[in-house]
Short mmCIF file of C-alpha atoms (C1' of nucleotides) in Angstrom, two decimals:
data_model
loop_
_atom_site.label_atom_id
_atom_site.label_comp_id
_atom_site.label_asym_id
_atom_site.label_seq_id
_atom_site.Cartn_x
_atom_site.Cartn_y
_atom_site.Cartn_z
CA PRO A 126 5.06 -55.99 -217.33
CA ASN A 127 2.30 -58.54 -217.63
CA TYR A 128 -0.21 -56.73 -215.37
CA GLU A 129 -2.95 -59.32 -215.55
CA GLU A 130 -0.71 -62.18 -214.39
CA ASN A 131 1.29 -60.00 -211.96
CA ARG A 132 -1.84 -59.00 -210.05
CA GLY A 133 -2.12 -62.62 -208.97
CA TRP A 134 1.38 -62.48 -207.37
CA PHE A 135 1.84 -58.92 -206.13
CA HIS A 136 -0.03 -56.46 -203.92
CA PRO A 137 -1.29 -53.51 -206.08
CA THR A 138 0.96 -51.03 -204.23
CA VAL A 139 3.97 -53.34 -204.64
CA LEU A 140 3.16 -53.68 -208.36
CA ASN A 141 3.08 -49.91 -208.83
CA LYS A 142 6.37 -49.45 -207.01
CA LEU A 143 8.02 -52.18 -209.05
CA VAL A 144 6.87 -50.56 -212.30
CA VAL A 145 8.36 -47.20 -211.28
CA LEU A 146 11.56 -48.87 -210.03
CA LYS A 147 12.03 -50.80 -213.27
CA GLY A 148 11.51 -47.60 -215.30
CA LEU A 149 14.20 -45.81 -213.31
CA ILE A 150 16.69 -48.70 -213.53
CA TRP A 151 16.27 -49.09 -217.31
CA GLU A 152 17.04 -45.38 -217.72
CA GLU A 153 20.42 -45.79 -216.03
CA GLU A 154 23.65 -45.75 -217.98
CA LEU A 155 24.80 -49.13 -219.26
CA LYS A 156 27.73 -49.39 -216.81
CA VAL A 157 25.44 -49.84 -213.80
CA ARG A 158 22.19 -50.93 -215.42
CA ASP A 159 22.98 -54.65 -215.54
CA THR A 160 23.84 -54.81 -211.85
CA LEU A 161 20.69 -52.88 -210.84
CA ALA A 162 18.57 -54.95 -213.21
CA LEU A 163 19.90 -58.12 -211.62
CA ALA A 164 18.97 -56.73 -208.21
CA PHE A 165 15.49 -55.95 -209.56
CA PHE A 166 14.93 -59.50 -210.85
CA SER A 167 16.29 -61.10 -207.71
CA ILE A 168 13.87 -59.21 -205.41
CA LEU A 169 10.75 -60.21 -207.32
CA ARG A 170 10.23 -63.37 -205.28
CA ASP A 171 10.63 -61.55 -201.95
CA CYS A 172 8.31 -58.74 -203.11
CA SER A 173 5.64 -61.21 -204.19
CA SER A 174 2.97 -62.52 -201.84
CA LEU A 175 4.55 -65.97 -201.73
CA PRO A 176 5.24 -67.07 -198.15
CA MET A 177 8.81 -66.34 -197.10
CA ARG A 178 9.44 -69.72 -195.45
CA LYS A 179 9.44 -71.93 -198.48
CA PRO A 180 12.23 -73.92 -200.13
CA TYR A 181 13.18 -72.33 -203.43
CA THR A 182 12.16 -75.41 -205.35
CA TYR A 183 8.64 -74.84 -204.07
CA ILE A 184 7.97 -71.96 -206.46
CA ALA A 185 9.04 -74.26 -209.24
CA ASP A 186 5.46 -75.53 -209.28
CA ASN A 187 2.65 -73.22 -210.12
CA VAL A 188 1.61 -71.93 -206.68
CA LYS A 189 0.03 -68.57 -207.17
CA PRO A 190 -1.08 -67.05 -203.86
CA LYS A 191 -4.79 -67.02 -203.12
CA PRO A 192 -6.38 -63.56 -203.45
CA GLU A 193 -6.85 -63.35 -199.66
CA ASP A 194 -3.12 -64.06 -199.14
CA ILE A 195 -1.93 -61.05 -201.18
CA VAL A 196 0.28 -58.95 -198.88
CA GLU A 197 2.23 -55.70 -199.20
CA ARG A 198 6.03 -55.69 -199.03
CA ASP A 199 8.57 -52.93 -198.45
CA VAL A 200 9.85 -52.82 -202.04
CA LEU A 201 12.34 -49.99 -201.50
CA LYS A 202 13.97 -51.59 -198.44
CA ILE A 203 14.26 -55.00 -200.12
CA TYR A 204 15.67 -53.41 -203.30
CA LEU A 205 18.21 -51.23 -201.46
CA GLU A 206 19.56 -54.16 -199.48
CA LYS A 207 19.92 -56.34 -202.56
CA SER A 208 21.41 -53.65 -204.84
CA LYS A 209 23.89 -52.67 -202.11
CA LYS A 210 25.17 -56.24 -201.93
CA LEU A 211 25.37 -56.69 -205.70
CA THR A 212 27.03 -53.32 -206.22
CA ALA A 213 29.63 -54.14 -203.58
CA GLY A 214 30.27 -57.40 -205.44
CA ARG A 215 30.66 -55.58 -208.73
CA VAL A 216 33.08 -53.05 -207.23
CA ALA A 217 35.17 -55.86 -205.71
CA TYR A 218 35.23 -57.62 -209.09
CA GLU A 219 36.30 -54.45 -210.88
CA GLU A 220 39.13 -53.99 -208.39
CA GLN A 221 40.31 -57.56 -209.04
CA CYS A 222 40.21 -56.93 -212.79
CA THR A 223 42.20 -53.70 -212.44
CA GLU A 224 44.78 -55.53 -210.32
CA LEU A 225 45.03 -58.31 -212.91
CA MET A 226 45.44 -55.84 -215.78
CA ARG A 227 48.24 -54.11 -213.82
CA GLU A 228 49.97 -57.41 -213.11
CA GLN A 229 49.74 -58.53 -216.72
CA GLY A 230 50.53 -55.09 -218.11
CA ILE A 231 47.57 -55.05 -220.48
CA SER A 232 45.01 -52.42 -221.48
CA PRO A 233 41.28 -52.64 -220.66
CA GLN A 234 40.60 -53.20 -224.37
CA GLU A 235 42.88 -56.23 -224.43
CA PHE A 236 41.44 -57.45 -221.15
CA ASN A 237 37.91 -57.25 -222.56
CA GLN A 238 38.89 -59.58 -225.38
CA TRP A 239 39.56 -62.28 -222.81
CA LEU A 240 36.00 -62.21 -221.63
CA VAL A 241 33.11 -63.22 -223.82
CA VAL A 242 29.69 -64.15 -222.45
CA LYS A 243 27.48 -66.19 -224.73
CA LYS A 244 24.12 -67.84 -224.15
CA ALA A 245 23.72 -71.26 -225.72
CA ASP A 246 22.26 -74.70 -225.16
CA ALA A 247 25.06 -77.01 -223.97
CA ARG A 248 23.72 -79.61 -226.40
CA HIS A 249 24.34 -77.28 -229.37
CA LEU A 250 27.50 -75.25 -228.87
CA SER A 251 28.84 -72.94 -231.57
CA GLU A 252 31.29 -74.44 -234.05
CA GLU A 253 33.16 -71.12 -234.00
CA ILE A 254 34.78 -72.05 -230.70
CA SER A 255 35.65 -75.60 -231.68
CA SER A 256 39.04 -76.76 -230.26
CA THR A 257 39.71 -73.38 -228.58
CA VAL A 258 38.98 -74.04 -224.92
CA ASP A 259 41.60 -74.99 -222.29
CA CYS A 260 39.27 -75.98 -219.49
CA VAL A 261 35.54 -76.43 -218.94
CA VAL A 262 34.15 -76.33 -215.42
CA THR A 263 30.46 -77.16 -215.15
CA SER A 264 27.82 -78.15 -212.66
CA PRO A 265 24.98 -79.46 -214.81
CA PRO A 266 21.46 -79.88 -213.35
CA TYR A 267 21.16 -82.73 -210.86
CA MET A 268 18.63 -85.26 -212.11
CA GLY A 269 15.02 -84.51 -211.11
CA VAL A 270 15.88 -81.95 -208.43
CA THR A 271 15.13 -78.41 -209.65
CA ASP A 272 12.93 -76.64 -212.20
CA ASN A 273 15.29 -73.88 -213.13
CA ALA A 274 12.90 -72.16 -215.55
CA GLY A 275 9.92 -72.49 -213.22
CA ALA A 276 11.91 -71.19 -210.27
CA HIS A 277 12.31 -67.96 -212.21
CA ARG A 278 8.68 -67.79 -213.33
CA LEU A 279 8.27 -64.25 -212.02
CA TRP A 280 11.21 -63.01 -214.09
CA TYR A 281 9.39 -63.94 -217.27
CA LEU A 282 6.49 -61.65 -216.32
CA TRP A 283 8.82 -58.61 -216.29
CA HIS A 284 11.15 -59.16 -219.20
CA ASP A 285 11.34 -60.79 -222.61
CA PHE A 286 14.32 -63.11 -222.40
CA GLY A 287 13.81 -64.13 -226.02
CA SER A 288 11.91 -67.30 -225.15
CA THR A 289 8.84 -68.15 -223.06
CA LEU A 290 8.85 -69.96 -219.75
CA GLN A 291 7.09 -72.88 -221.36
CA GLU A 292 9.72 -73.12 -224.12
CA ASP A 293 12.62 -72.97 -221.67
CA LYS A 294 10.91 -75.49 -219.38
CA MET A 295 10.71 -78.02 -222.21
CA LEU A 296 14.44 -77.55 -223.00
CA GLU A 297 15.71 -78.23 -219.48
CA ILE A 298 17.94 -81.22 -218.79
CA GLY A 299 16.64 -83.57 -216.07
CA PRO A 300 14.16 -81.08 -214.49
CA ARG A 301 12.13 -81.65 -211.34
CA TRP A 302 8.84 -81.68 -213.26
CA LYS A 303 9.96 -84.87 -215.03
CA ARG A 304 10.96 -86.51 -211.76
CA LYS A 305 8.20 -89.17 -211.91
CA LYS A 306 8.76 -90.10 -215.51
CA GLN A 307 9.86 -93.66 -215.93
CA ASN A 308 12.52 -92.90 -218.51
CA LEU A 309 13.88 -89.85 -216.65
CA GLU A 310 17.28 -91.47 -216.17
CA GLN A 311 17.53 -92.52 -219.80
CA GLU A 312 16.59 -89.03 -221.00
CA TYR A 313 19.02 -87.43 -218.58
CA ILE A 314 21.94 -89.61 -219.67
CA GLU A 315 21.10 -88.96 -223.34
CA ASP A 316 21.07 -85.18 -222.80
CA MET A 317 24.30 -85.35 -220.78
CA SER A 318 25.82 -87.41 -223.58
CA LYS A 319 24.94 -84.71 -226.14
CA SER A 320 26.38 -81.99 -223.88
CA LEU A 321 29.59 -83.91 -223.28
CA GLN A 322 30.06 -84.50 -227.00
CA GLN A 323 29.75 -80.72 -227.54
CA ILE A 324 32.18 -79.99 -224.70
CA VAL A 325 34.75 -82.42 -226.13
CA ALA A 326 34.40 -80.64 -229.48
CA VAL A 327 35.25 -77.22 -228.02
CA LEU A 328 38.18 -78.48 -225.90
CA LYS A 329 41.74 -78.25 -227.18
CA ASP A 330 43.75 -81.47 -227.30
CA GLY A 331 44.85 -82.09 -223.71
CA GLY A 332 42.16 -79.70 -222.42
CA TYR A 333 40.41 -80.45 -219.15
CA LEU A 334 36.79 -80.92 -218.11
CA CYS A 335 35.70 -80.66 -214.49
CA LEU A 336 32.22 -81.98 -213.87
CA ILE A 337 30.21 -81.75 -210.67
CA ILE A 338 27.53 -84.42 -210.48
CA GLY A 339 24.95 -84.87 -207.74
CA GLU A 340 23.72 -88.33 -206.85
CA PRO A 341 20.01 -88.17 -205.91
CA GLN A 342 19.30 -91.02 -203.47
CA ARG A 343 16.26 -92.01 -205.42
CA ALA A 344 18.27 -92.58 -208.58
CA LYS A 345 18.25 -96.28 -209.48
CA ALA A 346 21.41 -96.10 -211.57
CA ASP A 347 24.87 -94.89 -210.50
CA ILE A 348 24.91 -91.58 -212.37
CA LEU A 349 28.67 -91.02 -211.98
CA GLN A 350 29.49 -94.49 -213.33
CA GLU A 351 27.16 -93.93 -216.28
CA ILE A 352 28.88 -90.64 -217.10
CA VAL A 353 32.38 -92.03 -216.60
CA SER A 354 31.82 -95.06 -218.82
CA LEU A 355 30.19 -92.79 -221.43
CA ALA A 356 33.23 -90.52 -221.39
CA ARG A 357 35.61 -93.47 -221.72
CA LYS A 358 33.80 -95.49 -224.33
CA ARG A 359 32.13 -92.97 -226.63
CA LEU A 360 34.12 -89.74 -226.12
CA ASP A 361 37.84 -88.97 -226.23
CA LEU A 362 38.04 -88.35 -222.52
CA ASP A 363 40.41 -89.88 -219.97
CA VAL A 364 39.44 -89.82 -216.32
CA CYS A 365 42.13 -88.02 -214.33
CA ARG A 366 40.55 -87.99 -210.86
CA THR A 367 37.21 -88.33 -209.15
CA TYR A 368 36.42 -86.91 -205.75
CA ARG A 369 33.44 -87.89 -203.69
CA ARG A 370 31.93 -85.64 -201.05
CA THR A 371 28.97 -86.23 -198.79
CA ILE A 372 26.56 -83.34 -198.33
CA HIS A 373 26.09 -82.59 -194.68
CA LYS A 374 22.41 -81.97 -194.32
CA LYS A 375 22.85 -79.22 -191.78
CA TRP A 376 19.95 -77.17 -193.12
CA PHE A 377 17.47 -79.77 -194.12
CA ALA A 378 17.48 -83.23 -192.58
CA HIS A 379 15.49 -85.94 -194.33
CA PRO A 380 15.41 -89.61 -193.38
CA THR A 381 15.00 -90.84 -196.97
CA GLY A 382 15.76 -89.11 -200.31
CA GLY A 383 17.62 -85.97 -201.19
CA VAL A 384 21.01 -85.44 -202.70
CA SER A 385 23.46 -86.89 -200.18
CA VAL A 386 26.51 -87.36 -202.37
CA GLU A 387 28.26 -85.19 -204.93
CA HIS A 388 31.07 -86.27 -207.25
CA ILE A 389 33.71 -84.01 -208.76
CA ALA A 390 35.21 -85.67 -211.80
CA VAL A 391 38.18 -84.32 -213.80
CA PHE A 392 38.67 -85.53 -217.38
CA GLN A 393 41.30 -84.78 -219.99
CA ARG A 394 40.80 -84.81 -223.72
CA SER A 395 43.11 -87.37 -225.24
"C1'" DC B 56 22.91 -66.08 -174.02
"C1'" DG B 57 18.67 -67.86 -175.55
"C1'" DG B 58 14.51 -67.64 -178.39
"C1'" DG B 59 12.79 -66.94 -182.82
"C1'" DC B 60 13.20 -67.37 -187.55
"C1'" DA B 61 15.31 -67.84 -192.22
"C1'" DC B 62 17.34 -71.35 -194.62
"C1'" DC B 63 17.09 -75.59 -197.47
"C1'" DA B 64 20.33 -78.94 -205.52
"C1'" DG B 65 13.40 -81.25 -199.51
"C1'" DT B 66 9.44 -85.37 -199.62
"C1'" DC B 67 4.65 -86.85 -199.80
"C1'" DC B 68 -0.03 -86.85 -201.37
"C1'" DT B 69 -3.73 -86.17 -204.62
"C1'" DA B 70 -6.09 -84.28 -208.64
"C1'" DT B 71 -6.17 -84.83 -213.43
"C1'" DG B 72 -5.89 -86.61 -218.02
"C1'" DC B 73 -5.94 -90.31 -221.07
"C1'" DG B 74 -6.42 -94.83 -223.17
"C1'" DA B 75 -8.49 -99.34 -222.94
"C1'" DT C 248 -15.25 -96.78 -215.31
"C1'" DC C 249 -10.86 -98.19 -214.05
"C1'" DG C 250 -5.95 -98.09 -213.83
"C1'" DC C 251 -1.84 -95.94 -214.80
"C1'" DA C 252 1.37 -92.04 -215.38
"C1'" DT C 253 2.21 -87.48 -214.45
"C1'" DA C 254 1.53 -82.57 -213.00
"C1'" DG C 255 0.63 -79.77 -209.35
"C1'" DG C 256 -0.13 -78.58 -204.33
"C1'" DA C 257 0.72 -79.12 -199.26
"C1'" DC C 258 3.74 -79.45 -196.21
"C1'" DT C 259 8.63 -81.13 -192.63
"C1'" DG C 260 11.98 -80.01 -189.29
"C1'" DG C 261 17.15 -79.43 -187.67
"C1'" DT C 262 20.82 -75.84 -187.66
"C1'" DG C 263 22.97 -71.54 -187.02
"C1'" DC C 264 22.59 -66.75 -187.17
"C1'" DC C 265 20.74 -62.53 -185.51
"C1'" DC C 266 19.03 -59.60 -182.27
"C1'" DG C 267 17.10 -58.25 -177.92
#
DNA sequence: CGGGCACCAGTCCTATGCGA
DNA sequence: TCGCATAGGACTGGTGCCCG
């Protein structure tokens, strides 16, 4: 881990415990390592000295605790709770997979060929999978709402994900840190346009795209209309249905901004 | 059954950097 | 030095769940 930077976020005792914990997890056999590693990453925020009562977008900005605010946390307790939940989730998933294999009468080897996980920028998808996909379901970033890289800033201190936080931050579509930029909307629509072009390219003829789009109240333009007209005019997509749902602000009531409306749009490649 | 507290695709304000 | 644009920091407050 990056000790120098981590000392600004974690109590020394917490830091030592996390180092030992990570060592133990990474020695585990592959079958369980990923689940436990996910638990490890997801407890970093709670083990840090950041105040507990903060919205998650808050850590998107660089708010390192002051030295006098560094506090100790019960690493083992937090880890055990999290890993228990995630392991239960994994077991339930495995049971569903087993059931599916039995229903379909296929072997685990065949089943594994159904599932491929790849990491890629939606604006530059692989040509290998061109015209092979039946359906794409995606919830792209809402414009100017969240810094997804920054919200995981602590993860980058513990693992090399192949790119730096700064690099990933610059690649994000419509991030929170650009929320005051005058051409935010233009940039967002351009990036969404690139992504949609790539999605259309991987879809089979007649394949479907389901898009979930948030409508930030501060947005000047009608984001859904922009996307729909883009899909109609410049891409080979027909609009099948659009649903509109209002977000009930039961957790967080604000008189002005926020995301109050979400659209679910279903397109078909013509 | 009621008080406290975690939760939240939050907002608002100001320091900073840069060009004229 | 001023004005503008942006990055970063400080902070709200209602709802439901949990626990005594």
